[in-house]
PDB file of C-alpha atoms in Angstrom:
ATOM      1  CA  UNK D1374     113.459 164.636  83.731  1.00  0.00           C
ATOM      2  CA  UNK D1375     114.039 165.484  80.228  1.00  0.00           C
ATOM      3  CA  UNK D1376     117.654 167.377  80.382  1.00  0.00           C
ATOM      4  CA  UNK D1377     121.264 167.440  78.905  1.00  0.00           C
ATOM      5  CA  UNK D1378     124.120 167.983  78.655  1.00  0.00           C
ATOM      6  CA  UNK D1379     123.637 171.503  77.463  1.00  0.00           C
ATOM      7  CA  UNK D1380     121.937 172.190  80.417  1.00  0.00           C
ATOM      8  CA  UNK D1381     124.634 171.698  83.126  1.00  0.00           C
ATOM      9  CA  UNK D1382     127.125 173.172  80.556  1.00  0.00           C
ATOM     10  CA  UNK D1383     124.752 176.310  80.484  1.00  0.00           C
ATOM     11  CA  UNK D1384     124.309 176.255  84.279  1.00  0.00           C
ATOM     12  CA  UNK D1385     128.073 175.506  84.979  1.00  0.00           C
ATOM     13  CA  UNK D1386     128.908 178.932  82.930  1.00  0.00           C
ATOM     14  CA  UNK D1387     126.038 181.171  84.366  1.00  0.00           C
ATOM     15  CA  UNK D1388     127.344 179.818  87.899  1.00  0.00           C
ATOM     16  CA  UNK D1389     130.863 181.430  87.069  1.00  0.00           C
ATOM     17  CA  UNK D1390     130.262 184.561  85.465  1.00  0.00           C
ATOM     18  CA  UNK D1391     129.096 187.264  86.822  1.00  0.00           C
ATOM     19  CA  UNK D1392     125.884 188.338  84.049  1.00  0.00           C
ATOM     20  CA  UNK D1393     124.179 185.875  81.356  1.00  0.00           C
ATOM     21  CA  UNK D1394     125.881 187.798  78.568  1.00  0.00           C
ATOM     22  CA  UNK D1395     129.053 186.737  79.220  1.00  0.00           C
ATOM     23  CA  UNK D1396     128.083 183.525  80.712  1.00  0.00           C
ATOM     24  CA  UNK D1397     126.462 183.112  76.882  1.00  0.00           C
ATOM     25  CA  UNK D1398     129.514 184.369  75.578  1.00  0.00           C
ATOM     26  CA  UNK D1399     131.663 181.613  77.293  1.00  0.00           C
ATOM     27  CA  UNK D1400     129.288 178.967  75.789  1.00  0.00           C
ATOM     28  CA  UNK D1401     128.775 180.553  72.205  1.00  0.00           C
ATOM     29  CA  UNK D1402     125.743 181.055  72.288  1.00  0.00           C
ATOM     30  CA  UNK D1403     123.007 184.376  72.209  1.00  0.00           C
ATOM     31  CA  UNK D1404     122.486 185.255  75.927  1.00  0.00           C
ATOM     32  CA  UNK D1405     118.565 184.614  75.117  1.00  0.00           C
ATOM     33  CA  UNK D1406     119.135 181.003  74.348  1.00  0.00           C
ATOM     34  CA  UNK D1407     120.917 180.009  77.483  1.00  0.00           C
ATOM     35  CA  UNK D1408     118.652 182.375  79.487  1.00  0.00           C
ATOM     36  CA  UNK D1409     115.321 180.615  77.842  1.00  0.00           C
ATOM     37  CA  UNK D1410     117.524 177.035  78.592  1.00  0.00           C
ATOM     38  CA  UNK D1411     118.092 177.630  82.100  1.00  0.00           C
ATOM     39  CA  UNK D1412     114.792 178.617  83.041  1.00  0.00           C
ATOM     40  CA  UNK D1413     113.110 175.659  81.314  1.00  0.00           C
ATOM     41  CA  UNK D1414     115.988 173.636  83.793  1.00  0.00           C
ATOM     42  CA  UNK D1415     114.368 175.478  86.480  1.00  0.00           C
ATOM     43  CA  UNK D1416     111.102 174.424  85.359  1.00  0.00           C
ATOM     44  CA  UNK D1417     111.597 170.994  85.288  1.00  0.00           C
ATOM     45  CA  UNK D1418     113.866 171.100  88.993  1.00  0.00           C
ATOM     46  CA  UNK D1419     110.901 173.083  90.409  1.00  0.00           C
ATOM     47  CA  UNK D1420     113.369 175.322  92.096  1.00  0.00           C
ATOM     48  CA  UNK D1421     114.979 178.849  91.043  1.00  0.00           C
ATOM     49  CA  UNK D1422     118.714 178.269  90.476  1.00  0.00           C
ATOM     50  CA  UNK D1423     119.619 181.919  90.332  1.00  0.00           C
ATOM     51  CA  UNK D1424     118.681 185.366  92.120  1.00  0.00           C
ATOM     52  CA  UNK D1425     118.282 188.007  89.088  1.00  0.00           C
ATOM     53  CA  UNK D1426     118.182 191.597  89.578  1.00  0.00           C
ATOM     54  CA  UNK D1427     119.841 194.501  87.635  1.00  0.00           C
ATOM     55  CA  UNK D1428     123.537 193.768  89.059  1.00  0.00           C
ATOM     56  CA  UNK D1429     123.524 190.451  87.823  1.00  0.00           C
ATOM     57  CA  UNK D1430     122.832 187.383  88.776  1.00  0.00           C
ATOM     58  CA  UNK D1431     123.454 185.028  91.902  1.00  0.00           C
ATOM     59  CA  UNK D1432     123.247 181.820  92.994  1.00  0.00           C
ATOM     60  CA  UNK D1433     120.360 180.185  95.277  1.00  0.00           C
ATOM     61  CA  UNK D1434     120.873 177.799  98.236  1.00  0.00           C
ATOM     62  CA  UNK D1435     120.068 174.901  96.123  1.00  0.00           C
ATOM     63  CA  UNK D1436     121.934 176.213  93.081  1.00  0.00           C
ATOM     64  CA  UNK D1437     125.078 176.515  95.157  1.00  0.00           C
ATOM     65  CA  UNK D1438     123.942 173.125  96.437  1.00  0.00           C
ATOM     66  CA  UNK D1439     123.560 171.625  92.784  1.00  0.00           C
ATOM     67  CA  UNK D1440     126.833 173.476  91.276  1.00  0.00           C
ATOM     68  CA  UNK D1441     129.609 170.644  92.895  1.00  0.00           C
ATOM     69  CA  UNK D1442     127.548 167.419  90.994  1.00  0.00           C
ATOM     70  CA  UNK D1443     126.805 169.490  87.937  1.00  0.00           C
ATOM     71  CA  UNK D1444     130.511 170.417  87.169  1.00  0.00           C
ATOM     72  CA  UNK D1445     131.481 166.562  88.762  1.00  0.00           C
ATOM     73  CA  UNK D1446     128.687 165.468  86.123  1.00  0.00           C
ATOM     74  CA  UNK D1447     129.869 167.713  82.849  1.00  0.00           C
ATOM     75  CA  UNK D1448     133.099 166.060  83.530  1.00  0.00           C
ATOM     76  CA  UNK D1449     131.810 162.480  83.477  1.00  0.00           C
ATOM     77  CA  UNK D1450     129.730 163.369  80.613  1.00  0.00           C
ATOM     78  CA  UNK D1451     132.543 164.746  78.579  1.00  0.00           C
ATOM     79  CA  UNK D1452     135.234 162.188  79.651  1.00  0.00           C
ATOM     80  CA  UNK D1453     132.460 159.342  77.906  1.00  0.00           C
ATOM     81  CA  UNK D1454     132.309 161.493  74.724  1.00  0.00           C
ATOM     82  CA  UNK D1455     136.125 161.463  74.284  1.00  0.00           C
ATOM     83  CA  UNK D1456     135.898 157.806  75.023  1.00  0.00           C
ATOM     84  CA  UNK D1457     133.547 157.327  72.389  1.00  0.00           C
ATOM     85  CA  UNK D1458     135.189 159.705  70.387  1.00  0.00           C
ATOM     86  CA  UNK D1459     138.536 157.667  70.684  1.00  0.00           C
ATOM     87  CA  UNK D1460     136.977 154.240  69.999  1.00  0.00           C
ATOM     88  CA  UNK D1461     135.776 155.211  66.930  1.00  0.00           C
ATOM     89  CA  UNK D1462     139.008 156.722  65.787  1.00  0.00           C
ATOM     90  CA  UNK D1463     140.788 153.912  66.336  1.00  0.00           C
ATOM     91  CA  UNK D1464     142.497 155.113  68.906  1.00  0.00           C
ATOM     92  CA  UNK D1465     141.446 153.007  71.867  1.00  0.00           C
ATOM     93  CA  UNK D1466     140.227 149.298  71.776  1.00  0.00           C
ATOM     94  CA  UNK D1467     141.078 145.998  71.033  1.00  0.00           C
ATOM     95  CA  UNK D1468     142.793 144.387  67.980  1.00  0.00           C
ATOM     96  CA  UNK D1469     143.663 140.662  67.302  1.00  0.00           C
ATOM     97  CA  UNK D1470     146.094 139.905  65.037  1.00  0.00           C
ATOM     98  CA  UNK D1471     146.852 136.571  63.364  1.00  0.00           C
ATOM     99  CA  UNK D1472     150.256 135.425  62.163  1.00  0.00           C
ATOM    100  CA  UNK D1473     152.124 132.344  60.512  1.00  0.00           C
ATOM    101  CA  UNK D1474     155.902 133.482  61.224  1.00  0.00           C
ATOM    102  CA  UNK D1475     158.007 134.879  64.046  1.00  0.00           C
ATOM    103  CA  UNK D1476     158.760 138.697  64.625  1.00  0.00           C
ATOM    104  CA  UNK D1477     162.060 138.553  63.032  1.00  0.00           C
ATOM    105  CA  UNK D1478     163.185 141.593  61.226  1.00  0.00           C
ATOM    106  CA  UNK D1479     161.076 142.834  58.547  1.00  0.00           C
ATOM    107  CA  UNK D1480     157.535 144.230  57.853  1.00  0.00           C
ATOM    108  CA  UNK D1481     155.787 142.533  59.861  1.00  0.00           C
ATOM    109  CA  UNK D1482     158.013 143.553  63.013  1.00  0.00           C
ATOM    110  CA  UNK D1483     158.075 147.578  61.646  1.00  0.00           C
ATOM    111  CA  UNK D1484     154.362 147.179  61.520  1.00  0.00           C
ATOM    112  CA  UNK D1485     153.212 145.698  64.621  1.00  0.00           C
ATOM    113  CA  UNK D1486     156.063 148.083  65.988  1.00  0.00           C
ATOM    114  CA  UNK D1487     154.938 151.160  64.712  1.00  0.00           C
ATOM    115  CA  UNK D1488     151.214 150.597  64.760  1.00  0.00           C
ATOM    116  CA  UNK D1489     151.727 149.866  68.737  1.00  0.00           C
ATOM    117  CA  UNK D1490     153.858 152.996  69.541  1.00  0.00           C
ATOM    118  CA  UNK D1491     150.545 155.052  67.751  1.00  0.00           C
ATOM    119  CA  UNK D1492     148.066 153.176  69.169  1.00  0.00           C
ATOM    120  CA  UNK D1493     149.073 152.381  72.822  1.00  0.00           C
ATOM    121  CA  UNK D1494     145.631 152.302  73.956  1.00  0.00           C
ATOM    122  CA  UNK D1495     144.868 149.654  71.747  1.00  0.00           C
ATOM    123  CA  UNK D1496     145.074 146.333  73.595  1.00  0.00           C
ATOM    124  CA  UNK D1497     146.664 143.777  70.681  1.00  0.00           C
ATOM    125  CA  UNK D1498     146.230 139.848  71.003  1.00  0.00           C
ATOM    126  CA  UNK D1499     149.052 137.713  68.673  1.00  0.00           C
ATOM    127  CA  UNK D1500     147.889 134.349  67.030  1.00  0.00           C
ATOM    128  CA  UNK D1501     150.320 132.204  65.109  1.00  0.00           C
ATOM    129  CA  UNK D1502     148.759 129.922  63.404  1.00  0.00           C
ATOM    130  CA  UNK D1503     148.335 128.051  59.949  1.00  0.00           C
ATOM    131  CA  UNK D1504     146.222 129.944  57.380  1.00  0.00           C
ATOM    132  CA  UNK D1505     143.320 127.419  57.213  1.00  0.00           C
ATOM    133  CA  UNK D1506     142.763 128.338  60.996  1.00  0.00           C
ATOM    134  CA  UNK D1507     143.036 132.021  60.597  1.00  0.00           C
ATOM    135  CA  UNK D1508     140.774 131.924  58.044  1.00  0.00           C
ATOM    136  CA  UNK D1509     137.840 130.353  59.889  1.00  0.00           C
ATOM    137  CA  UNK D1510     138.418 132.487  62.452  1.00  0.00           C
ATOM    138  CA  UNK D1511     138.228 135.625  60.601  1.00  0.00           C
ATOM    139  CA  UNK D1512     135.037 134.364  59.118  1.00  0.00           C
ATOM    140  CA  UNK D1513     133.633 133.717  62.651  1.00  0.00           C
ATOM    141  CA  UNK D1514     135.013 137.319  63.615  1.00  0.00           C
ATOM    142  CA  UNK D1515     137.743 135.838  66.290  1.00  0.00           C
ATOM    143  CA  UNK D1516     140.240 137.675  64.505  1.00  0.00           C
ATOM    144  CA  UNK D1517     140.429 141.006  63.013  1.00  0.00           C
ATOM    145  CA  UNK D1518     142.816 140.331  60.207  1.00  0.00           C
ATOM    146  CA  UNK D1519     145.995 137.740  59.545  1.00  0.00           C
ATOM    147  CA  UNK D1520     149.160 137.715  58.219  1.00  0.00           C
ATOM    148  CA  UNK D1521     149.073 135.344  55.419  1.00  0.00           C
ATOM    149  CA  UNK D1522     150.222 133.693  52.065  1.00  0.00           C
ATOM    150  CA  UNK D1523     148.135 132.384  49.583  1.00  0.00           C
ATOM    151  CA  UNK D1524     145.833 133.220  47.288  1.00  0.00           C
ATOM    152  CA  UNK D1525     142.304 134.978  47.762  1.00  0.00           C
ATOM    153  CA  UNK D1526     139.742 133.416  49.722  1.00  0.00           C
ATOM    154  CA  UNK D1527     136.400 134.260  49.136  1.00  0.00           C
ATOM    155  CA  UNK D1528     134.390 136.175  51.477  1.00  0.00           C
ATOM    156  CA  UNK D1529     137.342 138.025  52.853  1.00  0.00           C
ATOM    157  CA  UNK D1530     139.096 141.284  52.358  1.00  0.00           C
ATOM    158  CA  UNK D1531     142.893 141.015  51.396  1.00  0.00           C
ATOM    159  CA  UNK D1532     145.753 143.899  50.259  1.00  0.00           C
ATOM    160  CA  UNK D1533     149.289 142.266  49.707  1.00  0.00           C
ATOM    161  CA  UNK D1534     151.698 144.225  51.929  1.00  0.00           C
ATOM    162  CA  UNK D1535     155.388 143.022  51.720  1.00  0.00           C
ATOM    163  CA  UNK D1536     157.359 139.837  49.772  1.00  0.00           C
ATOM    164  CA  UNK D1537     159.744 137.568  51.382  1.00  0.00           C
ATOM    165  CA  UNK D1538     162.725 135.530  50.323  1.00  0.00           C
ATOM    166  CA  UNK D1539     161.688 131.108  50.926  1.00  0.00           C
ATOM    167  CA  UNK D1540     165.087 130.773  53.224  1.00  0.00           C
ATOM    168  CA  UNK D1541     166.917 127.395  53.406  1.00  0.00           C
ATOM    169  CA  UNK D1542     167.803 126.809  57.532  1.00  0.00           C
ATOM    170  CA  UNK D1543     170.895 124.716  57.404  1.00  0.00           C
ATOM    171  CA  UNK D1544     173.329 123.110  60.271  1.00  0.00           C
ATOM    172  CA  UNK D1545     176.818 125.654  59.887  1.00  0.00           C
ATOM    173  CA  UNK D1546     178.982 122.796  58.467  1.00  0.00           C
ATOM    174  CA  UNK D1547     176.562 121.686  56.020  1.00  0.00           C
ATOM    175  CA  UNK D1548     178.217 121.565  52.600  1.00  0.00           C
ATOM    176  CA  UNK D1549     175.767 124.048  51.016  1.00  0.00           C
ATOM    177  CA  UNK D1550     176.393 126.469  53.954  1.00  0.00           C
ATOM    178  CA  UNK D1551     178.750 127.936  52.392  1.00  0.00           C
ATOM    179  CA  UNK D1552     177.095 128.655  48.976  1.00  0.00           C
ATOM    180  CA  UNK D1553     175.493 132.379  48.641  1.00  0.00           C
ATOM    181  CA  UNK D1554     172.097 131.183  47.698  1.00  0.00           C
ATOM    182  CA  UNK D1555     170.773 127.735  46.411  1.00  0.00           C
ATOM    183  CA  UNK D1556     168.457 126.014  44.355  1.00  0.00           C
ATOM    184  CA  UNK D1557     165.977 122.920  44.338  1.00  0.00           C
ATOM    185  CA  UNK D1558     168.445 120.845  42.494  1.00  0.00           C
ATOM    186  CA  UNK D1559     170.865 121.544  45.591  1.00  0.00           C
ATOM    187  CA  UNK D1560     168.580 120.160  48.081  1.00  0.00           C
ATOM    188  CA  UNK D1561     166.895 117.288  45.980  1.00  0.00           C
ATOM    189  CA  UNK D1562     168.657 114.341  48.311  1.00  0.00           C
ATOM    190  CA  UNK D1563     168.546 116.887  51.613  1.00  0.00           C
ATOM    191  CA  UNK D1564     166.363 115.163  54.237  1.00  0.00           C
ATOM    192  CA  UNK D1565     163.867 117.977  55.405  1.00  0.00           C
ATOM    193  CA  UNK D1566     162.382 118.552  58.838  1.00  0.00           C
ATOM    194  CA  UNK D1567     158.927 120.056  59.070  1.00  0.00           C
ATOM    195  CA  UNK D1568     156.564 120.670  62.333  1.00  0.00           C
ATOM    196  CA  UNK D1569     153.797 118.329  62.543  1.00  0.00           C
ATOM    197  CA  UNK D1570     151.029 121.149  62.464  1.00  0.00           C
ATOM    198  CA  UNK D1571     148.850 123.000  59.479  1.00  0.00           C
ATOM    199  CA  UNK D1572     152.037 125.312  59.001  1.00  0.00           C
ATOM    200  CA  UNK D1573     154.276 122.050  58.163  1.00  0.00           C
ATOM    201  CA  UNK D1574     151.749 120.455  55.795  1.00  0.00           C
ATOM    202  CA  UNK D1575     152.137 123.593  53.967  1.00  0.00           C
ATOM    203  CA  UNK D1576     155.361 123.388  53.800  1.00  0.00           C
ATOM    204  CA  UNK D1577     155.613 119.987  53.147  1.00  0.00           C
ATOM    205  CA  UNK D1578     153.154 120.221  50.213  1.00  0.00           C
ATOM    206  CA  UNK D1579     155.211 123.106  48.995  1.00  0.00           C
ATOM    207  CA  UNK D1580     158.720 120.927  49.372  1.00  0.00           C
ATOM    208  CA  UNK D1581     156.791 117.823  47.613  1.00  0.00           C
ATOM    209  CA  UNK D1582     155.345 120.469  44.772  1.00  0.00           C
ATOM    210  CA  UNK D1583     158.777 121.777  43.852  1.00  0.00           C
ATOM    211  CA  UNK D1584     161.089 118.705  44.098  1.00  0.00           C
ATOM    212  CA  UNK D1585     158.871 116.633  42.211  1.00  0.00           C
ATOM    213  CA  UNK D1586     158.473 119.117  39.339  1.00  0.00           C
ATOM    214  CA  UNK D1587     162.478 118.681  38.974  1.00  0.00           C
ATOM    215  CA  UNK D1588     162.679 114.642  39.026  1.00  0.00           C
ATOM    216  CA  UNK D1589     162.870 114.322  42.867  1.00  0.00           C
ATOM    217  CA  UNK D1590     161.860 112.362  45.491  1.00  0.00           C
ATOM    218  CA  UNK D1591     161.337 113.923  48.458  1.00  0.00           C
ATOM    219  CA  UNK D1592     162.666 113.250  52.156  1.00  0.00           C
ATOM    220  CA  UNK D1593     160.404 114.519  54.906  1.00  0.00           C
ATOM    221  CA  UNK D1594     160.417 113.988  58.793  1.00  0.00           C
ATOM    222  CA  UNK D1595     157.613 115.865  60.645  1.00  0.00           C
ATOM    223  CA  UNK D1596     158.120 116.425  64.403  1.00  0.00           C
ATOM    224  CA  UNK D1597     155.718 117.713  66.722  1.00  0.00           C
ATOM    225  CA  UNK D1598     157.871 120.866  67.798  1.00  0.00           C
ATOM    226  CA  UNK D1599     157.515 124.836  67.648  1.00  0.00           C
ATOM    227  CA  UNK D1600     159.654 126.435  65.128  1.00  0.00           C
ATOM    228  CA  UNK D1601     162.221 127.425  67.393  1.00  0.00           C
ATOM    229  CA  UNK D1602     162.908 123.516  68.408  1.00  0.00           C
ATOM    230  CA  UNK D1603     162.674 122.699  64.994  1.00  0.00           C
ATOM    231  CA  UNK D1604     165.754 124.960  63.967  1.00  0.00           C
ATOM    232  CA  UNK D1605     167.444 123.377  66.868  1.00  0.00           C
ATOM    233  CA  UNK D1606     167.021 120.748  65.557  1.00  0.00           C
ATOM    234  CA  UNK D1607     168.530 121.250  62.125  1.00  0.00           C
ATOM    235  CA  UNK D1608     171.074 122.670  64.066  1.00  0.00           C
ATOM    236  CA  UNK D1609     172.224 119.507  65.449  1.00  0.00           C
ATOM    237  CA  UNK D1610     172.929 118.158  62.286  1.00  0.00           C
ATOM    238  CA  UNK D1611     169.426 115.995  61.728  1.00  0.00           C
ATOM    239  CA  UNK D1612     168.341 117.760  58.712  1.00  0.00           C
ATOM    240  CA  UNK D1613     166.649 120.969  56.900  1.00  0.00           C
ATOM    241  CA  UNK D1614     164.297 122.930  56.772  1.00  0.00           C
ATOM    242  CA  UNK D1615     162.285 126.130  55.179  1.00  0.00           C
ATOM    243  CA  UNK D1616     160.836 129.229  56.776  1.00  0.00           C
ATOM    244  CA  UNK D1617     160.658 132.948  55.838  1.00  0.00           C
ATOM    245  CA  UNK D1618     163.094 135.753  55.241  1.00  0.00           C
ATOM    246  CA  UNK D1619     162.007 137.213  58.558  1.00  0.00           C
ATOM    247  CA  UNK D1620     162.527 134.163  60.836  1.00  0.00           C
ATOM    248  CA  UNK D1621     166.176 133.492  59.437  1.00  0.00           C
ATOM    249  CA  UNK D1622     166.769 136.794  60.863  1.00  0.00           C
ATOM    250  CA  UNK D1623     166.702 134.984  64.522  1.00  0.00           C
ATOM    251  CA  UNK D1624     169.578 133.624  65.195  1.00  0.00           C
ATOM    252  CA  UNK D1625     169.943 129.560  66.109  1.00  0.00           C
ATOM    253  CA  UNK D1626     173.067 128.236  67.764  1.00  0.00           C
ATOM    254  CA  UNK D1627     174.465 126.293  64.470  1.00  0.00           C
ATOM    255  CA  UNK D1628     172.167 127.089  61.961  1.00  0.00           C
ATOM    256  CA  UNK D1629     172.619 129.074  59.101  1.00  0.00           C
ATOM    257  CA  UNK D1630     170.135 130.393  56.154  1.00  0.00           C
ATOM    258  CA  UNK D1631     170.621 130.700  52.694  1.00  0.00           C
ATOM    259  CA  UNK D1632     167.867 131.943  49.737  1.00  0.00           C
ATOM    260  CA  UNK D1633     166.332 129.890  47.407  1.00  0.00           C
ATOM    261  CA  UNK D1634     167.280 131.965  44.463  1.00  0.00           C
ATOM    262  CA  UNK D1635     164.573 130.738  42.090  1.00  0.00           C
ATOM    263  CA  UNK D1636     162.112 133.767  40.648  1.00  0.00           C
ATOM    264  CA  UNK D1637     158.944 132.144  41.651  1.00  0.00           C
ATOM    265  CA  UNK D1638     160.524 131.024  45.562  1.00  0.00           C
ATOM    266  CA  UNK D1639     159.217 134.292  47.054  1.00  0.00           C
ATOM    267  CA  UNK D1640     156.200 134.730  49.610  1.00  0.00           C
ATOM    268  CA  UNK D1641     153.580 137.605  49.166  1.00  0.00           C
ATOM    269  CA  UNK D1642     152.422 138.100  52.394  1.00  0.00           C
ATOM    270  CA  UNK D1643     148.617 139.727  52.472  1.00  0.00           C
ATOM    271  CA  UNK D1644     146.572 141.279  55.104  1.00  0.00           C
ATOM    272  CA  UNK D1645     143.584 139.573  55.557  1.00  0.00           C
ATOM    273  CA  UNK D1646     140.190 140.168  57.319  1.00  0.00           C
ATOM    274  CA  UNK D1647     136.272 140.582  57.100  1.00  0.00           C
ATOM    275  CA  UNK D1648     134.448 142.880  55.127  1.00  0.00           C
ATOM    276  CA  UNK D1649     131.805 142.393  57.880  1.00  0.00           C
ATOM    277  CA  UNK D1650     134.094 143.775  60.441  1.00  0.00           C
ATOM    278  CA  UNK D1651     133.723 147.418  61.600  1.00  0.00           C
ATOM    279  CA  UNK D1652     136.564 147.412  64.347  1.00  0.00           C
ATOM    280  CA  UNK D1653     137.639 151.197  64.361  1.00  0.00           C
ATOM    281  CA  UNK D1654     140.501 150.106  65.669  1.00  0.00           C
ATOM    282  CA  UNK D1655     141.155 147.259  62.336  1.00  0.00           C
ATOM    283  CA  UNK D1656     140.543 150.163  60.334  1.00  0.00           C
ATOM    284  CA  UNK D1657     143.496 152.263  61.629  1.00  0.00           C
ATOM    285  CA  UNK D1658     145.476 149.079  61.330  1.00  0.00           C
ATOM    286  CA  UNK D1659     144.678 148.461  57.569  1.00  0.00           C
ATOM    287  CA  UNK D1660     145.597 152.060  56.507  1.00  0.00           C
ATOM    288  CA  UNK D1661     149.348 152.024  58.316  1.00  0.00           C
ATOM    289  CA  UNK D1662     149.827 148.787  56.758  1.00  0.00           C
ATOM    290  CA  UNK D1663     148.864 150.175  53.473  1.00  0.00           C
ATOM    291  CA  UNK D1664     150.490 153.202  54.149  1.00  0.00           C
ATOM    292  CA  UNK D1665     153.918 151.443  55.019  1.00  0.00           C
ATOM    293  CA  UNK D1666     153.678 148.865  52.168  1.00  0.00           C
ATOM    294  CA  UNK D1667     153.158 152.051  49.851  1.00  0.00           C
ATOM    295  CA  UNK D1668     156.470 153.369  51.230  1.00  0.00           C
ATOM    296  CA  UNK D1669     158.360 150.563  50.736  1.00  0.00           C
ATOM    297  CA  UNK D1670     157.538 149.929  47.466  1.00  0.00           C
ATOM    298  CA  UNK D1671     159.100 153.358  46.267  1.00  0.00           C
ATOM    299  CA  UNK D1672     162.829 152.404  45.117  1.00  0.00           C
ATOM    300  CA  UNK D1673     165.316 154.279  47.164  1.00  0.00           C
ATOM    301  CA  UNK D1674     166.899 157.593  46.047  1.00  0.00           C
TER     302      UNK D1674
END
């Protein structure tokens, strides 16, 4: 049978009012359109729906019969439309975020933070990893956008969001600890610690890079720990190590972090994702992010 929605919304109304006119009227449309629409439903049902005479009109055995699963219908039919309707606003779904650093304070946090409290219908998955990895699997549409430094990479969407300080993580009685900020000439003899995965051999490039520019031979253990055993471990006095302004803001029994006060030691941090991906949900994530980057750009009054 060829009906819609329409048609139990048209029925539903002429079942609670009293006349067609103001059944129309409830709908918004001319009583001669829902009139002509409910007999062609009768049609097609073989069976009258409604009594008509000049008081008005009345409901059949079968109408009365039909009216319970027509208004339990209408209701399943609308409560799929605002589904539909809220998937592709963004505001129900799924979202998978990538990362490369903790959810110290900072951007990143307020984001996340933020973009959960407006979305909670959105179910969010959290992937740290290094950016190689995030970018193959934004490519292969595993992830819906990352977190990342770096420069461009071809194929893929990116808007810088929010800079970051390159923080030195050093055991409390270090002698540098305390200095208010330091350069690479201060940690040219330092022995560095770095994690043993594609996060560390960015770093470690990035350590070799600048202390070689400046006459230096670097000093670089890897160990295959997470972050948060890796600032353990330069809190027992083994060595140092790098991260971001938002991870020094976690707080490691006998460690302490100092900036790198050099112009160039700062990390943009981009979003990154697909042009190829039409997650509603991504979407709505992009424009806060924009939004909030656009914000706190604007120097303070």
């Amino acid at each position: 049978m060829d009906f819609d929605v329409k048609d139990l919304e048209y029925f539903v109304s002429a079942a609670e009012h009293p006349s067609f006119r103001r059944a129309a009227a409830n709908v918004g449309v001319r009583q001669s359109v829902l009139s002509r629409r409910i007999r062609a439903l009768e049609d097609q049902l073989g069976v009258s729906l409604f009594e008509r005479d000049q008081s008005g009109v009345r409901l059949t055995v079968t109408g009365r019969r039909l009216l319970p699963r027509a208004r339990s219908s209408l209701s399943d039919l609308r409560a799929l439309a605002e589904i539909a309707s809220q998937a592709g606003r963004g505001a129900v779904g799924h979202l998978r975020i990538g990362t490369m650093q903790s959810l110290g304070p900072g951007f990143f946090r307020d984001l996340v933070s933020r973009y959960a409290q407006d979305h909670p219908d959105v179910d969010i998955d959290y992937l740290e990893g290094g950016r190689r990895e995030q970018l193959a699997l934004l490519r292969g549409r595993q992830l819906d956008v990352g977190l990342l430094t770096g420069a461009r990479s071809n194929g893929l969407e990116a808007t810088p969001l929010w800079r970051e300080r390159v923080m030195a993580a050093l055991p409390e009685d270090h002698p540098l600890a305390d200095r208010g900020d330091l350069g690479w000439g201060d940690l040219g003899d330092q022995r560095f610690l770095v994690p043993m995965n594609e996060s560390g051999q960015e770093i470690q490039d990035f350590i070799i890079r600048k202390l070689s520019d400046r006459g230096f031979r670097p000093s670089i253990t890897g160990h295959q720990v997470s972050r948060e055993l890796l600032m353990h471990l330069v809190g027992l006095g083994l060595g140092v190590a790098l991260t971001s302004e938002a991870a020094a803001g976690v707080h490691y029994a006998g460690v302490v972090f100092r900036p790198l006060s050099g112009p160039d030691d700062l990390l943009q941090f981009s979003a990154v994702w697909s042009r190829d991906n039409d997650n509603p949900a991504l979407r709505r994530f992009i424009s806060l992010a924009r939004s909030m980057a656009k914000r706190a750009a604007q120097p303070a009054n």
